[in-house]
Coordinates of C-alpha atoms in Angstrom, one line a residue:
M1 CA -25.9 -25.1 20.3
A2 CA -29.0 -24.3 18.2
H3 CA -30.5 -20.8 18.4
L4 CA -32.3 -20.4 21.7
E5 CA -34.9 -17.7 20.9
N6 CA -37.8 -17.8 23.3
K7 CA -36.1 -20.4 25.5
V8 CA -34.8 -20.2 29.0
A9 CA -31.3 -21.2 30.2
V10 CA -30.4 -21.6 33.9
V11 CA -26.7 -21.5 34.8
T12 CA -25.4 -22.0 38.4
G13 CA -22.2 -20.3 39.5
A14 CA -22.8 -17.7 36.8
G15 CA -21.6 -14.6 38.6
R16 CA -18.1 -14.9 37.0
G17 CA -15.7 -17.4 35.4
I18 CA -16.9 -20.2 33.2
G19 CA -20.5 -19.8 34.4
G20 CA -20.5 -16.1 33.6
R21 CA -19.2 -16.6 30.1
T22 CA -21.7 -19.4 29.5
A23 CA -24.6 -17.2 30.6
V24 CA -23.5 -14.4 28.3
R25 CA -23.1 -16.8 25.3
L26 CA -26.5 -18.4 25.9
A27 CA -28.1 -15.0 26.1
A28 CA -26.4 -14.0 22.8
D29 CA -28.0 -17.1 21.2
G30 CA -31.4 -15.8 22.2
A31 CA -32.1 -17.4 25.6
A32 CA -33.5 -15.6 28.6
V33 CA -31.0 -16.5 31.3
A34 CA -31.3 -17.2 35.1
V35 CA -27.9 -16.1 36.3
I36 CA -27.5 -18.0 39.6
D37 CA -24.7 -17.3 42.1
I38 CA -24.2 -17.7 45.8
A39 CA -25.4 -14.1 46.4
E40 CA -27.6 -12.1 44.1
D41 CA -25.2 -9.2 44.2
A42 CA -22.6 -11.4 42.6
T43 CA -24.8 -11.7 39.5
K44 CA -25.3 -8.0 38.8
D45 CA -22.3 -7.5 36.4
V46 CA -23.3 -10.5 34.2
V47 CA -27.0 -9.6 34.2
A48 CA -26.0 -6.0 33.2
E49 CA -23.7 -7.2 30.4
I50 CA -26.5 -9.4 29.0
E51 CA -29.1 -6.6 29.2
E52 CA -26.7 -4.0 27.6
A53 CA -26.4 -6.4 24.7
G54 CA -30.1 -6.5 24.3
G55 CA -30.7 -9.8 26.1
R56 CA -32.9 -10.8 29.0
A57 CA -31.6 -12.1 32.3
I58 CA -32.5 -12.3 36.0
G59 CA -30.1 -12.6 38.9
V60 CA -30.9 -15.3 41.5
G61 CA -29.1 -15.7 44.7
C62 CA -28.6 -19.4 45.6
D63 CA -26.1 -21.2 47.8
V64 CA -26.3 -24.6 46.1
S65 CA -24.8 -26.3 49.2
D66 CA -27.9 -25.3 51.1
E67 CA -31.2 -27.2 50.6
Q68 CA -33.5 -24.4 51.4
S69 CA -31.6 -22.0 49.2
V70 CA -31.9 -24.4 46.3
L71 CA -35.6 -24.9 46.9
A72 CA -36.2 -21.1 46.9
A73 CA -34.2 -20.6 43.8
A74 CA -36.0 -23.3 41.9
E75 CA -39.3 -21.9 42.9
R76 CA -38.3 -18.4 41.7
V77 CA -36.9 -19.6 38.4
Q78 CA -40.1 -21.5 37.6
S79 CA -42.4 -18.7 38.7
E80 CA -40.6 -16.0 36.7
L81 CA -39.3 -17.8 33.7
G82 CA -41.5 -20.9 33.1
S83 CA -40.3 -23.8 31.0
I84 CA -36.5 -24.3 30.8
G85 CA -34.6 -25.1 27.6
V86 CA -31.1 -25.7 29.2
L87 CA -29.9 -26.3 32.8
V88 CA -26.2 -25.9 33.3
N89 CA -24.9 -27.3 36.6
N90 CA -21.7 -25.3 36.8
A91 CA -21.3 -24.0 40.4
G92 CA -18.5 -25.6 42.4
V93 CA -15.8 -25.4 44.9
M94 CA -12.4 -27.0 44.5
A95 CA -10.1 -28.5 47.1
P96 CA -10.8 -26.1 50.1
A97 CA -9.7 -27.0 53.6
E98 CA -12.2 -29.3 55.3
S99 CA -15.4 -27.5 55.8
R100 CA -19.0 -28.6 56.5
T101 CA -22.4 -27.0 55.8
P102 CA -24.7 -26.3 58.7
A103 CA -26.5 -29.5 57.8
G104 CA -23.3 -31.4 58.3
W105 CA -22.3 -32.2 54.7
E106 CA -18.8 -32.0 53.5
L107 CA -18.7 -28.7 51.5
Q108 CA -17.5 -30.1 48.1
L109 CA -20.0 -32.9 48.2
A110 CA -22.8 -30.5 49.1
T111 CA -21.9 -27.9 46.5
N112 CA -20.7 -30.0 43.6
V113 CA -23.1 -32.9 43.8
L114 CA -26.0 -32.8 46.2
G115 CA -27.1 -29.3 45.5
H116 CA -27.1 -29.9 41.7
F117 CA -28.8 -33.2 42.1
L118 CA -31.6 -31.5 44.0
L119 CA -31.9 -28.6 41.6
T120 CA -32.0 -30.9 38.6
N121 CA -34.8 -33.0 40.2
L122 CA -36.8 -29.8 40.9
L123 CA -36.4 -28.3 37.5
L124 CA -36.3 -31.4 35.3
P125 CA -40.1 -31.6 34.7
R126 CA -39.7 -28.2 33.0
V127 CA -36.5 -28.9 31.0
T128 CA -37.2 -29.2 27.3
D129 CA -33.7 -29.6 25.8
R130 CA -30.7 -30.7 28.0
V131 CA -29.1 -30.8 31.4
V132 CA -25.3 -30.0 31.3
W133 CA -23.0 -31.2 34.1
L134 CA -19.6 -29.5 34.3
A135 CA -16.9 -32.1 34.4
S136 CA -13.2 -32.1 35.3
M137 CA -10.0 -34.1 34.7
A138 CA -10.2 -34.7 38.5
H139 CA -12.6 -37.6 37.9
R140 CA -9.5 -39.6 37.0
F141 CA -8.4 -39.8 40.6
G142 CA -11.9 -39.8 42.0
R143 CA -13.1 -42.8 44.1
I144 CA -16.7 -42.8 45.3
S145 CA -16.9 -44.2 48.8
L146 CA -20.4 -45.5 49.3
S147 CA -19.6 -46.3 52.9
D148 CA -18.3 -42.9 53.7
P149 CA -19.1 -40.3 51.0
N150 CA -19.2 -37.5 53.6
W151 CA -15.7 -38.0 55.0
E152 CA -16.8 -38.8 58.5
R153 CA -14.7 -41.9 59.1
R154 CA -11.7 -41.2 56.9
R155 CA -8.9 -38.7 57.2
Y156 CA -10.0 -35.8 55.0
E157 CA -8.0 -35.4 51.7
R158 CA -9.1 -32.2 49.9
W159 CA -8.2 -33.3 46.4
Q160 CA -9.6 -36.8 46.8
A161 CA -12.8 -35.3 48.0
Y162 CA -12.9 -33.1 44.9
G163 CA -12.2 -36.0 42.6
Q164 CA -15.0 -38.0 44.3
T165 CA -17.5 -35.2 43.5
K166 CA -16.4 -34.8 39.9
L167 CA -16.7 -38.6 39.3
A168 CA -20.1 -38.5 41.0
D169 CA -21.2 -35.7 38.6
L170 CA -20.2 -37.9 35.6
M171 CA -22.2 -40.8 37.0
L172 CA -25.2 -38.6 37.5
A173 CA -25.0 -37.4 33.9
Y174 CA -24.8 -41.0 32.7
E175 CA -27.6 -42.2 34.9
L176 CA -29.9 -39.3 34.1
Q177 CA -29.4 -40.0 30.4
R178 CA -30.1 -43.7 30.9
R179 CA -33.4 -42.9 32.6
L180 CA -34.4 -40.2 30.1
T181 CA -33.8 -42.7 27.2
A182 CA -35.7 -45.4 29.0
A183 CA -38.6 -43.0 29.4
G184 CA -38.6 -42.1 25.7
S185 CA -37.7 -38.5 26.5
D186 CA -36.0 -36.2 24.0
V187 CA -34.2 -34.3 26.8
R188 CA -30.5 -35.0 27.0
S189 CA -28.1 -35.2 29.9
V190 CA -24.5 -34.4 29.0
A191 CA -21.2 -33.8 30.7
A192 CA -19.0 -30.9 29.5
H193 CA -15.3 -30.7 30.3
P194 CA -14.2 -27.0 29.8
G195 CA -10.5 -27.8 29.9
Y196 CA -8.1 -26.1 32.4
S197 CA -9.4 -22.6 32.7
A198 CA -7.9 -19.7 34.6
T199 CA -10.8 -18.7 36.8
N200 CA -11.3 -17.7 40.5
L201 CA -11.7 -21.5 41.2
Q202 CA -7.9 -21.7 40.8
D203 CA -7.1 -19.0 43.3
R204 CA -7.3 -20.8 46.6
P205 CA -5.7 -24.3 46.7
A206 CA -2.2 -24.3 48.1
E207 CA -1.5 -27.8 47.0
A208 CA -1.1 -29.2 43.5
P209 CA -3.6 -31.8 42.4
P210 CA -2.4 -35.4 42.2
A211 CA -0.1 -36.0 39.2
E212 CA -2.4 -38.6 37.7
T213 CA -4.8 -35.8 36.9
Y214 CA -2.7 -34.9 33.9
R215 CA -1.8 -38.4 32.6
S216 CA -2.8 -38.9 29.1
L217 CA -5.4 -41.5 28.3
P218 CA -5.2 -44.0 25.4
A219 CA -7.1 -42.8 22.3
G220 CA -10.7 -43.9 22.4
T221 CA -10.9 -44.4 26.1
R222 CA -14.5 -44.1 27.3
I223 CA -14.7 -42.0 30.5
G224 CA -17.6 -44.2 31.7
A225 CA -15.2 -47.2 31.7
F226 CA -13.6 -45.8 34.9
A227 CA -16.7 -46.7 36.9
L228 CA -15.9 -50.3 36.0
E229 CA -12.4 -50.2 37.4
G230 CA -13.0 -50.3 41.1
L231 CA -13.7 -46.5 41.5
I232 CA -17.0 -47.0 43.2
G233 CA -17.2 -49.0 46.4

């Protein structure tokens, strides 16, 4: 990425793991970074690391599965940091036992998709460079159920629920880019697959993901083509 001097980067799930390393790198490239994590205390180590290296960062507590928390975080980021160069939608949960937010949303759907959809809409008018959506190989077995995305009428399957959210993130990335292009905007919407990374996200699931997650794809396969193969319905 180009030098980010005098620009702002916002990274969710940045208290540790991929998000934490992303925040540190963006700060090293000159950005002032909003380090967002589920609790502000969880951001302290990353904020301290950035500041000790001569960078600028603020820690922001935000549970991205909660609408009011997202609204408050977006307001704070805008009031303290102004325009935003880069938004990185990184926070996520992977294949937990069935759980729902107080508002009734399936936890993975709320965290991985709905919260970032809301945050992106709130911050997009101030974004000047790009929105990055963290992707996963799990989109390969994802199926988006338009009739029951919230797992209210189906038997809950944790990995299928996760795959649905990661496919949805890809579709959001594509659709946002389509709309930005149609509007003549220079802002980009991209999906970034970090590869299989040993982070705290791997700590909890007791079951292995479906075998098709690791199948190789023919050279030149376009990820977007999966949306045309009966994966949304």
